[in-house]
Amino acid sequence: MTSGSDDVLVTGVGLVTPLGNSADVTWNRLLAGDRAGRILKSSDIDHYEQLSRIEGLRLHGAPVNFRGLELVIADSELLSKIPQSVIAAWLSEPLVAMSIAAYCEAVAQAGLEDVLGLGHRENETRTAVVYGSSKGGLRTTERLSELIRSGSAADLDDRHGELDHSEIGLLWQHAFASDSATRAIAAISGAMAGVSCPVAACATGLISVLQGTAMIRSGQCDVCIVGSADAGLRASVIASFHRLRVTSRHADPASACRPFDVSRDGFLIGEGAGVLILESRRHAESRGVAGLACVRGGLWLSDPTGMTQIDQSGSIVAEVLRRSFEKHDFLPDVISLHGTGTEANDLAEARGIDAALSSNAPACFGVKGAMGHLLGAAGSVETILTILALRDQTIPGTTNLQNKDPHCKLRLTSASKSWPGLQRAAKLSLGFGGHVACGVFERE
C-alpha cells in the first residue's frame, strides 16, 4: 500500500475470548474450527437456580476461562506501581480482569512495555485511551445492589465472603461503572491525551477503533489504546435476551449459533475483551516498529427503525458500506460480518452487502458460531481477528454453517481457507439502538 503522513497503524493486539486467553490461541482455535459454546454450570454464573426455572431458557453460553488471567496480571511489570488493593478490586470484576490481561498482551506485542505507565511524561501526554463496554461491571453492580437491599455490609459478607467497607469503596470506584475497565487501562498506561468510554451496544468496539483513529489523525495523540470488553454472562443479561427471543433454543450449545444458516434461531452469549494499540505511522517508524495493518478509516450511521429492530431492507448497511468505501477509494477483498445468527440481523446484513457490492461481491466470514456473541466486546475482538486474517492471508470459516440461507447472497465457507493476496478488509458491526458501523483496514 502507499503510505501517507496521516496513516494510523495497528502495532499490537490482545485478546481474551471463550476460545483462549491470548490473540494467537484464539486465532489458531478459530482456524481449527473449534467451538466454545457449552452448558453452563452453577460455578459459571450467579443466580443459577433462578435461571434454571425460566421456561424454555437454555443454560448455555461461551464463558472465558479465568484461570491464568490472575497470573498474567500478577506477573506484569506494567502493574508494578498499582496498589495491590486496587488490583484486587480489578480482579474481582471479570470485565476489568479481562481488559487488563488483553491490554498487557497488546502492549507487549507493540513493544511499549518500557514506554507506557513508567513515568515517561513525554509519552503519557501523547497517549490516549478509547475503550468501551456496553454493560459495565455487572458482577460488581449485582454485589453492590445486594448491599443496598440488605442495608448492611455484614449481610453481604455472609453471602460473598469477607468484604469490608474499604473494599466496598474500592469496588464502587474501580469495578462498577461502564468505564471501569477504561479507567483501569488509563491508570496503568498513564494516558494524559484523553480518555473516553464509548457505549454503542454491540458496535462499541469498532466505534472505539474509529474514534481512536480520528484522535491520532487530528494530532491530539500519537498512541491510542482502543477496544472494548463485556462480561455479559450474567443472569440479568441471559434472561433479558431470552425474553427478547434473540438467543438460540438449540439443544447443543456448540451448534447453537448458526449465522446465515437456513436453520438459525438466535445467538449464544459469550464474554471477552479486545485491545488494539494504534499509532501514527511517524511514531511507529520512529521506534522501528512495523504495523500489523493500517486503519484506512470508516464511519458509523444510525438506524431509527427501533430499539431492537433493524431495517430489513438492508438500506442502512448498504449506506454505511458505500460511504466508507467511497470516502477511502476502497474495495474489500473480504468482509468480517456481524452475523449474530438471528433471522433479522443476518438477512438485513446480507441484503445490505448485496445492494452495495453485488457486482464486486467479496468473500465474507463471521465468527460468532465459534465463540458466541461477545456483545460490547464483539466489535473489537472481531476487528482483531480481521487484522489477523490479513496478516496470515487466511479467511476463517463461518462456524456451524451447514445449509446457507438462499436469501443471504454472500460468499461464505464453513471452513478456514488460505487466501493469498488478501490485502483489504472491511468490518461490519451492528448494535441494538440502531448503531451501524463499518471499518476498513489494509495489510501492511
PDB file of C-alpha atoms in Angstrom, residues 246-436:
ATOM      1  CA  VAL A 246     -32.832 -13.475  20.237  1.00  0.00           C
ATOM      2  CA  THR A 247     -30.926 -16.337  21.895  1.00  0.00           C
ATOM      3  CA  SER A 248     -30.895 -19.815  20.395  1.00  0.00           C
ATOM      4  CA  ARG A 249     -33.107 -22.619  21.710  1.00  0.00           C
ATOM      5  CA  HIS A 250     -30.910 -25.274  20.078  1.00  0.00           C
ATOM      6  CA  ALA A 251     -30.208 -28.298  22.281  1.00  0.00           C
ATOM      7  CA  ASP A 252     -26.475 -28.409  21.516  1.00  0.00           C
ATOM      8  CA  PRO A 253     -24.688 -25.267  22.767  1.00  0.00           C
ATOM      9  CA  ALA A 254     -21.710 -25.794  20.449  1.00  0.00           C
ATOM     10  CA  SER A 255     -24.068 -25.672  17.456  1.00  0.00           C
ATOM     11  CA  ALA A 256     -26.451 -23.081  18.867  1.00  0.00           C
ATOM     12  CA  CYS A 257     -25.264 -20.006  16.969  1.00  0.00           C
ATOM     13  CA  ARG A 258     -25.536 -20.660  13.224  1.00  0.00           C
ATOM     14  CA  PRO A 259     -25.015 -17.384  11.330  1.00  0.00           C
ATOM     15  CA  PHE A 260     -26.531 -17.268   7.838  1.00  0.00           C
ATOM     16  CA  ASP A 261     -27.684 -20.883   8.058  1.00  0.00           C
ATOM     17  CA  VAL A 262     -31.254 -21.567   6.994  1.00  0.00           C
ATOM     18  CA  SER A 263     -31.919 -23.150  10.419  1.00  0.00           C
ATOM     19  CA  ARG A 264     -30.556 -20.269  12.526  1.00  0.00           C
ATOM     20  CA  ASP A 265     -32.640 -19.264  15.538  1.00  0.00           C
ATOM     21  CA  GLY A 266     -30.525 -16.834  17.556  1.00  0.00           C
ATOM     22  CA  PHE A 267     -27.158 -16.336  19.196  1.00  0.00           C
ATOM     23  CA  LEU A 268     -25.218 -17.681  22.155  1.00  0.00           C
ATOM     24  CA  ILE A 269     -23.950 -15.194  24.745  1.00  0.00           C
ATOM     25  CA  GLY A 270     -20.213 -15.051  25.304  1.00  0.00           C
ATOM     26  CA  GLU A 271     -17.767 -12.712  27.023  1.00  0.00           C
ATOM     27  CA  GLY A 272     -14.359 -11.281  26.252  1.00  0.00           C
ATOM     28  CA  ALA A 273     -12.071  -8.320  25.658  1.00  0.00           C
ATOM     29  CA  GLY A 274     -10.076  -6.949  22.755  1.00  0.00           C
ATOM     30  CA  VAL A 275      -7.343  -4.285  22.917  1.00  0.00           C
ATOM     31  CA  LEU A 276      -5.571  -2.671  19.963  1.00  0.00           C
ATOM     32  CA  ILE A 277      -2.601  -0.315  20.083  1.00  0.00           C
ATOM     33  CA  LEU A 278      -2.973   2.378  17.429  1.00  0.00           C
ATOM     34  CA  GLU A 279      -0.051   4.611  16.467  1.00  0.00           C
ATOM     35  CA  SER A 280       0.634   7.247  13.894  1.00  0.00           C
ATOM     36  CA  ARG A 281       2.931   5.892  11.198  1.00  0.00           C
ATOM     37  CA  ARG A 282       5.504   8.527  12.111  1.00  0.00           C
ATOM     38  CA  HIS A 283       5.536   7.446  15.764  1.00  0.00           C
ATOM     39  CA  ALA A 284       5.748   3.735  14.950  1.00  0.00           C
ATOM     40  CA  GLU A 285       8.557   4.248  12.448  1.00  0.00           C
ATOM     41  CA  SER A 286      10.476   6.387  14.935  1.00  0.00           C
ATOM     42  CA  ARG A 287      10.502   3.328  17.227  1.00  0.00           C
ATOM     43  CA  GLY A 288      11.423   0.979  14.377  1.00  0.00           C
ATOM     44  CA  VAL A 289       8.117  -0.880  14.711  1.00  0.00           C
ATOM     45  CA  ALA A 290       6.145  -2.335  11.807  1.00  0.00           C
ATOM     46  CA  GLY A 291       2.370  -2.344  11.832  1.00  0.00           C
ATOM     47  CA  LEU A 292       0.093  -5.352  11.541  1.00  0.00           C
ATOM     48  CA  ALA A 293      -2.333  -3.318   9.456  1.00  0.00           C
ATOM     49  CA  CYS A 294      -3.264   0.226   8.539  1.00  0.00           C
ATOM     50  CA  VAL A 295      -6.622   1.629   9.625  1.00  0.00           C
ATOM     51  CA  ARG A 296      -7.856   3.330   6.484  1.00  0.00           C
ATOM     52  CA  GLY A 297     -10.924   4.646   8.309  1.00  0.00           C
ATOM     53  CA  GLY A 298     -14.653   4.068   8.326  1.00  0.00           C
ATOM     54  CA  LEU A 299     -17.771   5.583   9.828  1.00  0.00           C
ATOM     55  CA  TRP A 300     -20.968   4.784  11.688  1.00  0.00           C
ATOM     56  CA  LEU A 301     -24.591   5.645  10.985  1.00  0.00           C
ATOM     57  CA  SER A 302     -27.904   5.266  12.814  1.00  0.00           C
ATOM     58  CA  ASP A 303     -30.922   3.121  12.002  1.00  0.00           C
ATOM     59  CA  PRO A 304     -34.081   4.645  13.562  1.00  0.00           C
ATOM     60  CA  THR A 305     -36.229   1.541  12.961  1.00  0.00           C
ATOM     61  CA  GLY A 306     -36.418   0.607  16.651  1.00  0.00           C
ATOM     62  CA  MET A 307     -34.515  -0.143  19.829  1.00  0.00           C
ATOM     63  CA  THR A 308     -34.097  -3.845  18.995  1.00  0.00           C
ATOM     64  CA  GLN A 309     -35.055  -3.898  15.311  1.00  0.00           C
ATOM     65  CA  ILE A 310     -33.136  -3.251  12.106  1.00  0.00           C
ATOM     66  CA  ASP A 311     -34.396  -2.081   8.728  1.00  0.00           C
ATOM     67  CA  GLN A 312     -34.970  -5.378   6.926  1.00  0.00           C
ATOM     68  CA  SER A 313     -34.222  -3.881   3.515  1.00  0.00           C
ATOM     69  CA  GLY A 314     -30.569  -3.552   4.497  1.00  0.00           C
ATOM     70  CA  SER A 315     -30.524   0.044   3.296  1.00  0.00           C
ATOM     71  CA  ILE A 316     -28.588   1.387   6.300  1.00  0.00           C
ATOM     72  CA  VAL A 317     -25.986  -1.366   5.970  1.00  0.00           C
ATOM     73  CA  ALA A 318     -25.641  -0.593   2.264  1.00  0.00           C
ATOM     74  CA  GLU A 319     -25.275   3.114   3.015  1.00  0.00           C
ATOM     75  CA  VAL A 320     -22.525   2.684   5.607  1.00  0.00           C
ATOM     76  CA  LEU A 321     -20.620   0.410   3.230  1.00  0.00           C
ATOM     77  CA  ARG A 322     -20.959   2.717   0.235  1.00  0.00           C
ATOM     78  CA  ARG A 323     -19.922   5.807   2.146  1.00  0.00           C
ATOM     79  CA  SER A 324     -16.969   4.066   3.800  1.00  0.00           C
ATOM     80  CA  PHE A 325     -15.690   2.665   0.520  1.00  0.00           C
ATOM     81  CA  GLU A 326     -16.218   5.860  -1.481  1.00  0.00           C
ATOM     82  CA  LYS A 327     -14.529   8.004   1.151  1.00  0.00           C
ATOM     83  CA  HIS A 328     -11.403   5.855   1.136  1.00  0.00           C
ATOM     84  CA  ASP A 329     -11.462   4.681  -2.515  1.00  0.00           C
ATOM     85  CA  PHE A 330     -11.681   1.173  -1.117  1.00  0.00           C
ATOM     86  CA  LEU A 331     -12.878  -2.188  -2.426  1.00  0.00           C
ATOM     87  CA  PRO A 332     -12.552  -5.010   0.139  1.00  0.00           C
ATOM     88  CA  ASP A 333     -11.194  -8.472  -0.555  1.00  0.00           C
ATOM     89  CA  VAL A 334     -13.092  -9.746   2.482  1.00  0.00           C
ATOM     90  CA  ILE A 335     -15.799  -8.547   4.877  1.00  0.00           C
ATOM     91  CA  SER A 336     -15.909  -9.611   8.509  1.00  0.00           C
ATOM     92  CA  LEU A 337     -19.626  -9.852   9.233  1.00  0.00           C
ATOM     93  CA  HIS A 338     -21.578  -9.048  12.373  1.00  0.00           C
ATOM     94  CA  GLY A 339     -23.532 -12.286  11.829  1.00  0.00           C
ATOM     95  CA  THR A 340     -25.462 -12.837  15.053  1.00  0.00           C
ATOM     96  CA  GLY A 341     -27.412 -15.842  13.804  1.00  0.00           C
ATOM     97  CA  THR A 342     -30.777 -14.138  14.222  1.00  0.00           C
ATOM     98  CA  GLU A 343     -33.241 -14.137  11.351  1.00  0.00           C
ATOM     99  CA  ALA A 344     -33.445 -10.348  11.183  1.00  0.00           C
ATOM    100  CA  ASN A 345     -29.770  -9.392  11.514  1.00  0.00           C
ATOM    101  CA  ASP A 346     -28.370 -11.854   9.019  1.00  0.00           C
ATOM    102  CA  LEU A 347     -30.944 -11.091   6.348  1.00  0.00           C
ATOM    103  CA  ALA A 348     -30.550  -7.308   6.666  1.00  0.00           C
ATOM    104  CA  GLU A 349     -26.770  -7.590   6.645  1.00  0.00           C
ATOM    105  CA  ALA A 350     -26.762  -9.830   3.563  1.00  0.00           C
ATOM    106  CA  ARG A 351     -29.180  -7.563   1.704  1.00  0.00           C
ATOM    107  CA  GLY A 352     -27.094  -4.508   2.514  1.00  0.00           C
ATOM    108  CA  ILE A 353     -23.886  -6.097   1.245  1.00  0.00           C
ATOM    109  CA  ASP A 354     -25.616  -7.293  -1.911  1.00  0.00           C
ATOM    110  CA  ALA A 355     -27.016  -3.812  -2.567  1.00  0.00           C
ATOM    111  CA  ALA A 356     -23.660  -2.123  -2.040  1.00  0.00           C
ATOM    112  CA  LEU A 357     -21.373  -4.649  -3.730  1.00  0.00           C
ATOM    113  CA  SER A 358     -23.436  -7.005  -5.876  1.00  0.00           C
ATOM    114  CA  SER A 359     -21.113  -6.710  -8.874  1.00  0.00           C
ATOM    115  CA  ASN A 360     -17.966  -6.984  -6.735  1.00  0.00           C
ATOM    116  CA  ALA A 361     -19.061  -9.467  -4.086  1.00  0.00           C
ATOM    117  CA  PRO A 362     -16.128 -10.144  -1.739  1.00  0.00           C
ATOM    118  CA  ALA A 363     -15.522 -13.194   0.414  1.00  0.00           C
ATOM    119  CA  CYS A 364     -17.229 -12.957   3.826  1.00  0.00           C
ATOM    120  CA  PHE A 365     -16.935 -14.640   7.202  1.00  0.00           C
ATOM    121  CA  GLY A 366     -18.496 -14.487  10.662  1.00  0.00           C
ATOM    122  CA  VAL A 367     -17.053 -15.821  13.927  1.00  0.00           C
ATOM    123  CA  LYS A 368     -19.970 -15.891  16.378  1.00  0.00           C
ATOM    124  CA  GLY A 369     -20.685 -19.565  15.692  1.00  0.00           C
ATOM    125  CA  ALA A 370     -17.288 -20.350  17.200  1.00  0.00           C
ATOM    126  CA  MET A 371     -17.240 -18.087  20.264  1.00  0.00           C
ATOM    127  CA  GLY A 372     -20.745 -16.739  20.738  1.00  0.00           C
ATOM    128  CA  HIS A 373     -21.843 -13.122  20.736  1.00  0.00           C
ATOM    129  CA  LEU A 374     -19.470 -11.121  22.928  1.00  0.00           C
ATOM    130  CA  LEU A 375     -21.882  -8.163  22.969  1.00  0.00           C
ATOM    131  CA  GLY A 376     -19.928  -4.944  23.568  1.00  0.00           C
ATOM    132  CA  ALA A 377     -16.636  -6.803  23.066  1.00  0.00           C
ATOM    133  CA  ALA A 378     -17.653  -8.205  19.677  1.00  0.00           C
ATOM    134  CA  GLY A 379     -16.559  -5.251  17.555  1.00  0.00           C
ATOM    135  CA  SER A 380     -13.012  -5.034  18.913  1.00  0.00           C
ATOM    136  CA  VAL A 381     -12.448  -8.794  19.119  1.00  0.00           C
ATOM    137  CA  GLU A 382     -13.706  -9.317  15.574  1.00  0.00           C
ATOM    138  CA  THR A 383     -11.661  -6.370  14.287  1.00  0.00           C
ATOM    139  CA  ILE A 384      -8.541  -8.011  15.702  1.00  0.00           C
ATOM    140  CA  LEU A 385      -9.443 -11.319  14.046  1.00  0.00           C
ATOM    141  CA  THR A 386      -9.934  -9.447  10.770  1.00  0.00           C
ATOM    142  CA  ILE A 387      -6.443  -7.957  11.105  1.00  0.00           C
ATOM    143  CA  LEU A 388      -5.004 -11.418  11.801  1.00  0.00           C
ATOM    144  CA  ALA A 389      -6.738 -12.682   8.659  1.00  0.00           C
ATOM    145  CA  LEU A 390      -4.880 -10.018   6.678  1.00  0.00           C
ATOM    146  CA  ARG A 391      -1.607 -10.848   8.425  1.00  0.00           C
ATOM    147  CA  ASP A 392      -1.826 -14.579   7.738  1.00  0.00           C
ATOM    148  CA  GLN A 393      -3.597 -14.390   4.364  1.00  0.00           C
ATOM    149  CA  THR A 394      -6.289 -16.722   5.673  1.00  0.00           C
ATOM    150  CA  ILE A 395     -10.057 -16.362   5.913  1.00  0.00           C
ATOM    151  CA  PRO A 396     -11.724 -18.141   8.861  1.00  0.00           C
ATOM    152  CA  GLY A 397     -14.691 -20.370   8.222  1.00  0.00           C
ATOM    153  CA  THR A 398     -18.188 -19.359   9.286  1.00  0.00           C
ATOM    154  CA  THR A 399     -18.610 -21.947  12.015  1.00  0.00           C
ATOM    155  CA  ASN A 400     -21.831 -24.011  12.096  1.00  0.00           C
ATOM    156  CA  LEU A 401     -22.769 -23.030   8.538  1.00  0.00           C
ATOM    157  CA  GLN A 402     -24.194 -26.208   7.022  1.00  0.00           C
ATOM    158  CA  ASN A 403     -27.007 -25.059   4.752  1.00  0.00           C
ATOM    159  CA  LYS A 404     -26.707 -21.410   3.751  1.00  0.00           C
ATOM    160  CA  ASP A 405     -29.934 -19.430   3.635  1.00  0.00           C
ATOM    161  CA  PRO A 406     -30.602 -18.859  -0.097  1.00  0.00           C
ATOM    162  CA  HIS A 407     -31.848 -15.355   0.743  1.00  0.00           C
ATOM    163  CA  CYS A 408     -28.392 -14.464   2.105  1.00  0.00           C
ATOM    164  CA  LYS A 409     -26.421 -13.887  -1.086  1.00  0.00           C
ATOM    165  CA  LEU A 410     -22.961 -13.968   0.439  1.00  0.00           C
ATOM    166  CA  ARG A 411     -19.707 -15.756  -0.415  1.00  0.00           C
ATOM    167  CA  LEU A 412     -19.254 -17.881   2.705  1.00  0.00           C
ATOM    168  CA  THR A 413     -17.412 -21.093   3.553  1.00  0.00           C
ATOM    169  CA  SER A 414     -17.759 -23.240   6.653  1.00  0.00           C
ATOM    170  CA  ALA A 415     -14.014 -23.984   6.893  1.00  0.00           C
ATOM    171  CA  SER A 416     -10.950 -21.758   7.022  1.00  0.00           C
ATOM    172  CA  LYS A 417      -9.260 -21.096   3.709  1.00  0.00           C
ATOM    173  CA  SER A 418      -5.852 -19.821   2.647  1.00  0.00           C
ATOM    174  CA  TRP A 419      -6.301 -16.636   0.590  1.00  0.00           C
ATOM    175  CA  PRO A 420      -3.055 -15.401  -0.992  1.00  0.00           C
ATOM    176  CA  GLY A 421      -3.220 -11.753  -1.971  1.00  0.00           C
ATOM    177  CA  LEU A 422      -5.620 -10.817   0.821  1.00  0.00           C
ATOM    178  CA  GLN A 423      -4.898  -7.121   1.155  1.00  0.00           C
ATOM    179  CA  ARG A 424      -8.031  -5.181   2.131  1.00  0.00           C
ATOM    180  CA  ALA A 425     -10.732  -5.976   4.673  1.00  0.00           C
ATOM    181  CA  ALA A 426     -13.901  -4.353   5.961  1.00  0.00           C
ATOM    182  CA  LYS A 427     -15.513  -4.971   9.347  1.00  0.00           C
ATOM    183  CA  LEU A 428     -19.239  -4.535   9.951  1.00  0.00           C
ATOM    184  CA  SER A 429     -20.744  -4.088  13.414  1.00  0.00           C
ATOM    185  CA  LEU A 430     -24.418  -3.608  14.245  1.00  0.00           C
ATOM    186  CA  GLY A 431     -25.949  -2.911  17.632  1.00  0.00           C
ATOM    187  CA  PHE A 432     -29.273  -2.530  19.417  1.00  0.00           C
ATOM    188  CA  GLY A 433     -30.363   1.080  19.365  1.00  0.00           C
ATOM    189  CA  GLY A 434     -29.584   1.454  15.668  1.00  0.00           C
ATOM    190  CA  HIS A 435     -25.777   1.525  15.712  1.00  0.00           C
ATOM    191  CA  VAL A 436     -24.352   0.538  12.304  1.00  0.00           C
TER     192      VAL A 436
END
